[in-house]
Amino acid sequence: MRALIIGASGGIGAALCQQLRADGADVLGLSRRDDGLDLTDPQSLCDHAARLSDHRFDLIFNATGALVVGGHQPEKSMDALDAQAMAAQFALNATGVALVIQHFAPLLADDRRSVLASLSARVGSIGDNGLGGWVSYRAAKAAQNQIIHTAAIEYKRRNRHAILVALHPGTVETPLTAKYAARYPTITPERSAQALLSVIDGLKSNDSGGFYDWKGERVPW
């Protein structure tokens, strides 16, 4: 198995790399910290994908994302909206994912089952939103879900073996959640990685375009 982890230096990304290697996979990791890969810079994505043009992967996993971008905390109300902060959320958590698909999905193996998965978040579910708040982050993740669903439809025609999915990793003990997870049960990055890889292992062709949590349950749009 050949896997590409985008965001390999983060908590979940690093755990995914570790677990995949323990399972015997050939793993390549990319990150902003170690490789200069920037999801908000189209040229950066284009250049990194071009360097891998002769590779074909069974799994491409986008483990990037941020709850706080540019120091802007999640909004508690509509009164706290800031246009630049919202644009930054979309640039990373939505547009960035679209660009990952544009540049890296062509590297999926097309002669056997292959998967492109991206970390979303349950708070991006419109149907599951009963609390409000966190407008920019929720909206950017909801947009990501739509992007993945739309791309999956196209890839049914471009690569019949490809499966594209959005995955909720659980509330994971990482710096991203440290300030916000006190009221919720958490899991370690290692537990999340194991669970997410198990979900990926069980995906079928007709699951492409879906939104699933770390237990393999479908999350409402």
Coordinates of N, CA, C and O in Angstrom, one line a residue, residues 14-137:
A14 N 0.5 12.9 12.0 CA 1.7 12.1 12.4 C 1.2 10.7 12.9 O 1.9 9.7 12.7
A15 N 0.1 10.7 13.6 CA -0.4 9.4 14.1 C -0.8 8.5 12.9 O -0.6 7.3 12.9
L16 N -1.4 9.1 11.8 CA -1.7 8.3 10.6 C -0.4 7.7 10.0 O -0.4 6.6 9.6
C17 N 0.6 8.6 9.9 CA 1.9 8.1 9.3 C 2.4 6.9 10.1 O 2.8 5.9 9.6
Q18 N 2.4 7.1 11.5 CA 3.0 6.0 12.3 C 2.2 4.7 12.2 O 2.8 3.7 12.1
Q19 N 0.8 4.8 12.2 CA 0.0 3.6 12.1 C 0.2 2.9 10.8 O 0.3 1.7 10.7
L20 N 0.2 3.7 9.7 CA 0.3 3.1 8.4 C 1.7 2.4 8.2 O 1.7 1.3 7.7
R21 N 2.7 3.0 8.7 CA 4.0 2.4 8.6 C 4.1 1.1 9.5 O 4.7 0.1 9.1
A22 N 3.4 1.2 10.6 CA 3.4 0.0 11.5 C 2.7 -1.2 10.8 O 2.9 -2.4 11.0
D23 N 1.7 -0.8 9.9 CA 1.0 -1.8 9.1 C 1.7 -2.2 7.9 O 1.1 -3.0 7.1
G24 N 2.9 -1.7 7.6 CA 3.6 -2.1 6.5 C 3.5 -1.2 5.2 O 4.0 -1.6 4.2
A25 N 2.8 -0.1 5.3 CA 2.6 0.7 4.1 C 3.8 1.5 3.8 O 4.6 1.9 4.7
D26 N 3.9 1.9 2.6 CA 4.9 2.9 2.1 C 4.3 4.2 2.2 O 3.4 4.6 1.5
V27 N 4.8 5.1 3.1 CA 4.1 6.3 3.4 C 5.0 7.5 3.1 O 6.2 7.6 3.4
L28 N 4.4 8.5 2.4 CA 5.0 9.8 2.1 C 4.3 10.8 2.9 O 3.0 10.9 2.7
G29 N 4.9 11.7 3.6 CA 4.3 12.7 4.4 C 4.7 14.1 3.8 O 5.8 14.3 3.5
L30 N 3.7 15.0 3.8 CA 4.0 16.4 3.4 C 3.3 17.3 4.4 O 2.2 17.0 4.9
S31 N 4.0 18.4 4.7 CA 3.4 19.4 5.6 C 4.0 20.8 5.4 O 5.0 20.9 4.7
R32 N 3.3 21.7 5.9 CA 3.8 23.1 5.8 C 5.1 23.3 6.6 O 6.1 23.9 6.1
R33 N 5.1 22.7 7.8 CA 6.3 22.9 8.7 C 7.6 22.3 8.1 O 8.6 22.9 8.1
D34 N 7.4 21.1 7.5 CA 8.6 20.3 7.1 C 8.9 20.5 5.6 O 10.1 20.3 5.2
D35 N 7.9 20.8 4.8 CA 8.1 20.8 3.3 C 7.6 22.1 2.7 O 7.8 22.2 1.4
G36 N 7.1 23.0 3.4 CA 6.6 24.2 2.8 C 5.3 24.1 2.0 O 5.0 25.0 1.3
L37 N 4.6 23.0 2.2 CA 3.3 22.9 1.5 C 2.2 23.8 2.1 O 1.9 23.6 3.3
D38 N 1.7 24.7 1.4 CA 0.7 25.7 1.9 C -0.6 25.5 1.1 O -0.6 25.8 -0.1
L39 N -1.6 25.1 1.8 CA -2.9 24.9 1.2 C -3.6 26.2 0.7 O -4.5 26.2 -0.1
T40 N -3.1 27.3 1.2 CA -3.6 28.6 0.8 C -2.9 29.2 -0.4 O -3.2 30.3 -0.8
D41 N -1.9 28.5 -0.9 CA -1.1 28.9 -2.0 C -1.2 27.9 -3.2 O -0.6 26.9 -3.1
P42 N -2.0 28.2 -4.2 CA -2.2 27.3 -5.3 C -0.9 26.8 -5.9 O -0.8 25.7 -6.3
Q43 N 0.1 27.7 -6.1 CA 1.3 27.4 -6.7 C 2.1 26.3 -5.9 O 2.7 25.4 -6.4
S44 N 2.0 26.5 -4.6 CA 2.7 25.5 -3.7 C 2.1 24.1 -3.9 O 2.8 23.1 -4.0
L45 N 0.8 24.0 -4.0 CA 0.2 22.7 -4.2 C 0.5 22.2 -5.6 O 0.8 21.0 -5.7
C46 N 0.5 23.0 -6.6 CA 0.8 22.6 -7.9 C 2.2 22.1 -8.0 O 2.5 21.0 -8.6
D47 N 3.2 22.8 -7.4 CA 4.6 22.4 -7.4 C 4.8 21.0 -6.7 O 5.5 20.1 -7.2
H48 N 4.2 20.9 -5.5 CA 4.4 19.6 -4.8 C 3.8 18.4 -5.5 O 4.4 17.3 -5.6
A49 N 2.6 18.6 -6.1 CA 2.0 17.6 -6.9 C 2.8 17.2 -8.1 O 2.9 16.0 -8.5
A50 N 3.3 18.2 -8.8 CA 4.1 17.9 -10.0 C 5.4 17.1 -9.6 O 5.7 16.2 -10.5
R51 N 5.9 17.3 -8.5 CA 7.1 16.5 -8.1 C 6.7 15.0 -7.8 O 7.6 14.2 -7.8
L52 N 5.5 14.8 -7.6 CA 5.0 13.4 -7.4 C 4.3 12.8 -8.6 O 3.6 11.8 -8.4
S53 N 4.4 13.4 -9.7 CA 3.6 13.0 -10.9 C 3.8 11.6 -11.3 O 2.9 11.0 -12.0
D54 N 4.9 11.0 -11.0 CA 5.1 9.6 -11.4 C 4.7 8.6 -10.3 O 5.0 7.4 -10.4
H55 N 4.1 9.1 -9.2 CA 3.6 8.2 -8.2 C 2.1 8.0 -8.3 O 1.4 8.8 -8.8
R56 N 1.7 6.8 -7.8 CA 0.3 6.5 -7.7 C 0.0 6.0 -6.3 O 0.7 5.1 -5.8
F57 N -1.0 6.5 -5.7 CA -1.3 6.2 -4.3 C -2.6 5.4 -4.1 O -3.6 5.7 -4.8
D58 N -2.6 4.5 -3.1 CA -3.8 3.8 -2.7 C -4.6 4.7 -1.8 O -5.8 4.6 -1.7
L59 N -3.9 5.6 -1.0 CA -4.6 6.5 -0.1 C -3.9 7.8 -0.1 O -2.7 7.9 0.0
I60 N -4.7 8.8 -0.3 CA -4.3 10.2 0.0 C -5.2 10.8 1.1 O -6.4 10.8 0.9
F61 N -4.5 11.2 2.1 CA -5.3 11.7 3.3 C -4.9 13.1 3.6 O -3.7 13.4 3.9
N62 N -5.9 14.0 3.5 CA -5.6 15.4 3.9 C -6.0 15.6 5.4 O -7.1 15.6 5.8
A63 N -4.9 15.7 6.2 CA -5.1 15.9 7.6 C -4.8 17.3 8.1 O -4.5 17.5 9.3
T64 N -5.0 18.2 7.2 CA -4.8 19.6 7.5 C -6.1 20.3 8.1 O -7.2 19.7 7.9
G65 N -6.0 21.5 8.6 CA -7.1 22.2 9.1 C -6.8 23.0 10.3 O -5.7 22.8 10.9
A66 N -7.6 24.0 10.5 CA -7.3 24.9 11.7 C -8.6 25.5 12.2 O -9.5 25.9 11.4
L67 N -8.8 25.5 13.5 CA -9.9 26.2 14.1 C -9.7 27.7 14.3 O -10.6 28.5 14.2
V68 N -8.4 28.0 14.7 CA -8.0 29.4 14.8 C -7.1 29.7 13.7 O -6.0 29.1 13.6
V69 N -7.4 30.7 12.9 CA -6.6 31.2 11.8 C -6.2 32.6 12.0 O -7.1 33.5 12.2
G70 N -5.0 33.0 12.0 CA -4.6 34.4 12.2 C -4.9 34.9 13.5 O -5.1 36.2 13.6
G71 N -5.0 34.1 14.5 CA -5.4 34.6 15.9 C -6.8 34.8 16.1 O -7.2 35.2 17.2
H72 N -7.7 34.6 15.1 CA -9.1 34.9 15.3 C -9.8 33.6 15.9 O -9.8 32.6 15.4
Q73 N -10.4 33.8 17.1 CA -11.0 32.7 17.8 C -12.4 32.5 17.2 O -13.0 33.3 16.6
P74 N -13.0 31.3 17.4 CA -14.3 31.0 16.9 C -15.3 32.0 17.5 O -15.3 32.3 18.6
E75 N -16.3 32.4 16.6 CA -17.2 33.4 17.0 C -18.3 32.8 18.0 O -18.7 31.7 17.8
K76 N -18.6 33.6 19.0 CA -19.7 33.1 19.9 C -21.1 33.7 19.4 O -22.1 33.2 19.9
S77 N -21.1 34.6 18.5 CA -22.3 35.2 18.0 C -22.1 35.8 16.7 O -20.9 36.1 16.3
M78 N -23.1 36.2 16.0 CA -23.0 36.8 14.7 C -22.4 38.2 14.8 O -21.8 38.7 13.9
D79 N -22.5 38.8 16.0 CA -21.9 40.1 16.2 C -20.4 40.1 16.1 O -19.8 41.1 15.9
A80 N -19.8 38.9 16.3 CA -18.4 38.8 16.3 C -17.8 38.5 14.9 O -16.6 38.3 14.8
L81 N -18.6 38.4 13.9 CA -18.1 38.1 12.6 C -17.1 39.1 12.1 O -17.3 40.3 12.3
D82 N -16.1 38.6 11.4 CA -15.1 39.4 10.8 C -14.8 38.9 9.4 O -14.5 37.7 9.2
A83 N -15.0 39.7 8.4 CA -15.0 39.3 7.0 C -13.6 38.6 6.7 O -13.5 37.6 6.0
Q84 N -12.5 39.2 7.1 CA -11.2 38.7 6.8 C -11.0 37.4 7.5 O -10.4 36.5 6.9
A85 N -11.4 37.3 8.7 CA -11.3 36.0 9.5 C -12.1 34.9 8.8 O -11.6 33.7 8.7
M86 N -13.3 35.2 8.3 CA -14.1 34.2 7.6 C -13.4 33.8 6.3 O -13.4 32.6 6.0
A87 N -12.9 34.8 5.6 CA -12.2 34.5 4.3 C -11.0 33.5 4.6 O -10.7 32.6 3.8
A88 N -10.3 33.8 5.7 CA -9.1 33.0 6.0 C -9.5 31.5 6.3 O -8.8 30.6 6.0
Q89 N -10.7 31.4 7.0 CA -11.2 30.0 7.3 C -11.5 29.3 6.0 O -11.2 28.1 5.8
F90 N -12.2 30.0 5.1 CA -12.5 29.3 3.8 C -11.3 29.0 3.0 O -11.2 28.0 2.4
A91 N -10.3 29.9 3.0 CA -9.1 29.7 2.3 C -8.4 28.4 2.7 O -7.9 27.6 1.8
L92 N -8.3 28.1 4.0 CA -7.7 26.9 4.4 C -8.6 25.7 4.4 O -8.2 24.6 3.9
N93 N -9.8 25.8 5.0 CA -10.6 24.6 5.3 C -11.6 24.2 4.2 O -12.2 23.2 4.2
A94 N -11.7 25.1 3.2 CA -12.6 24.8 2.1 C -11.8 24.9 0.7 O -11.6 23.9 0.0
T95 N -11.4 26.1 0.4 CA -10.7 26.3 -0.9 C -9.4 25.4 -0.9 O -9.1 24.8 -2.0
G96 N -8.7 25.4 0.2 CA -7.5 24.6 0.3 C -7.8 23.1 0.0 O -7.0 22.5 -0.7
V97 N -8.9 22.6 0.5 CA -9.2 21.2 0.2 C -9.6 21.0 -1.3 O -9.2 20.0 -1.9
A98 N -10.3 22.0 -1.9 CA -10.6 21.9 -3.3 C -9.3 21.8 -4.1 O -9.2 21.0 -5.1
L99 N -8.3 22.6 -3.7 CA -7.1 22.6 -4.4 C -6.3 21.3 -4.2 O -5.6 20.8 -5.1
V100 N -6.4 20.8 -3.0 CA -5.8 19.4 -2.8 C -6.4 18.4 -3.8 O -5.6 17.6 -4.4
I101 N -7.7 18.4 -3.9 CA -8.3 17.5 -4.8 C -7.9 17.7 -6.2 O -7.6 16.8 -7.0
Q102 N -7.9 19.0 -6.6 CA -7.5 19.4 -8.0 C -6.1 18.9 -8.4 O -5.9 18.3 -9.4
H103 N -5.2 19.0 -7.4 CA -3.8 18.7 -7.8 C -3.4 17.3 -7.4 O -2.5 16.7 -8.1
F104 N -4.0 16.7 -6.4 CA -3.5 15.4 -5.9 C -4.4 14.3 -6.2 O -3.9 13.1 -6.3
A105 N -5.7 14.5 -6.4 CA -6.5 13.3 -6.8 C -6.1 12.6 -8.1 O -6.3 11.4 -8.2
P106 N -5.5 13.3 -9.1 CA -5.0 12.6 -10.2 C -3.9 11.6 -9.9 O -3.6 10.8 -10.8
L107 N -3.3 11.7 -8.7 CA -2.3 10.7 -8.3 C -2.9 9.5 -7.7 O -2.1 8.6 -7.3
L108 N -4.2 9.4 -7.5 CA -4.8 8.2 -7.0 C -4.6 7.0 -8.0 O -4.7 7.3 -9.3
A109 N -4.4 5.8 -7.6 CA -4.3 4.7 -8.4 C -5.6 4.5 -9.2 O -6.7 4.7 -8.6
D110 N -5.5 4.2 -10.5 CA -6.7 4.1 -11.3 C -6.9 2.6 -11.8 O -7.8 2.4 -12.6
D111 N -6.0 1.7 -11.3 CA -6.2 0.3 -11.7 C -6.6 -0.6 -10.5 O -6.6 -1.8 -10.6
R112 N -6.9 0.1 -9.4 CA -7.3 -0.6 -8.2 C -8.0 0.4 -7.3 O -8.0 1.6 -7.5
R113 N -8.7 -0.2 -6.2 CA -9.4 0.7 -5.3 C -8.4 1.7 -4.7 O -7.3 1.4 -4.3
S114 N -8.8 3.0 -4.6 CA -8.0 4.0 -4.0 C -8.9 5.0 -3.3 O -10.1 5.2 -3.7
V115 N -8.4 5.7 -2.3 CA -9.2 6.6 -1.5 C -8.5 7.9 -1.3 O -7.3 8.0 -1.0
L116 N -9.3 9.0 -1.4 CA -8.9 10.3 -1.0 C -9.8 10.7 0.1 O -11.0 10.8 -0.1
A117 N -9.3 10.9 1.3 CA -10.0 11.3 2.5 C -9.6 12.6 3.0 O -8.4 12.9 2.9
S118 N -10.5 13.4 3.6 CA -10.1 14.7 4.1 C -10.8 14.9 5.5 O -11.9 14.5 5.6
L119 N -10.0 15.5 6.4 CA -10.6 15.7 7.7 C -11.6 16.8 7.7 O -11.3 18.0 7.3
S120 N -12.8 16.5 8.0 CA -13.9 17.5 8.2 C -14.1 17.7 9.7 O -13.2 17.4 10.5
A121 N -15.3 18.0 10.1 CA -15.7 18.1 11.5 C -17.2 18.1 11.6 O -17.9 18.6 10.7
R122 N -17.6 17.4 12.7 CA -19.1 17.3 12.9 C -19.8 18.7 13.0 O -20.9 18.8 12.6
V123 N -19.0 19.7 13.5 CA -19.7 21.0 13.5 C -19.9 21.6 12.2 O -20.6 22.6 12.0
G124 N -19.4 21.0 11.1 CA -19.7 21.4 9.8 C -21.0 20.8 9.3 O -21.5 21.2 8.2
S125 N -21.7 20.0 10.1 CA -23.0 19.4 9.7 C -24.1 20.4 10.0 O -24.2 20.9 11.1
I126 N -24.8 20.7 8.9 CA -26.0 21.7 9.1 C -27.1 21.0 9.9 O -27.7 21.6 10.8
G127 N -27.3 19.7 9.6 CA -28.4 19.0 10.3 C -28.1 18.7 11.7 O -29.1 18.5 12.5
D128 N -26.9 18.7 12.1 CA -26.5 18.4 13.5 C -26.2 19.6 14.3 O -25.8 19.5 15.5
N129 N -26.4 20.8 13.8 CA -26.1 22.0 14.5 C -27.3 22.5 15.3 O -28.3 23.0 14.9
G130 N -27.1 22.2 16.6 CA -28.2 22.6 17.6 C -27.7 23.7 18.5 O -28.5 24.1 19.4
L131 N -26.4 24.2 18.4 CA -25.9 25.1 19.3 C -25.6 26.5 18.8 O -25.6 27.5 19.5
G132 N -25.4 26.6 17.5 CA -25.0 27.9 16.9 C -23.6 28.2 17.2 O -22.8 27.4 17.7
G133 N -23.2 29.5 16.8 CA -21.8 29.9 17.1 C -20.8 29.3 16.1 O -21.2 28.5 15.2
W134 N -19.6 29.7 16.2 CA -18.5 29.2 15.4 C -18.8 29.3 13.9 O -18.6 28.4 13.1
V135 N -19.4 30.4 13.5 CA -20.0 30.6 12.2 C -19.0 30.3 11.0 O -19.3 29.5 10.1
S136 N -17.8 30.9 11.1 CA -16.8 30.8 10.0 C -16.3 29.3 9.9 O -16.2 28.8 8.8
Y137 N -16.0 28.7 11.0 CA -15.4 27.4 11.0 C -16.5 26.4 10.5 O -16.2 25.5 9.7

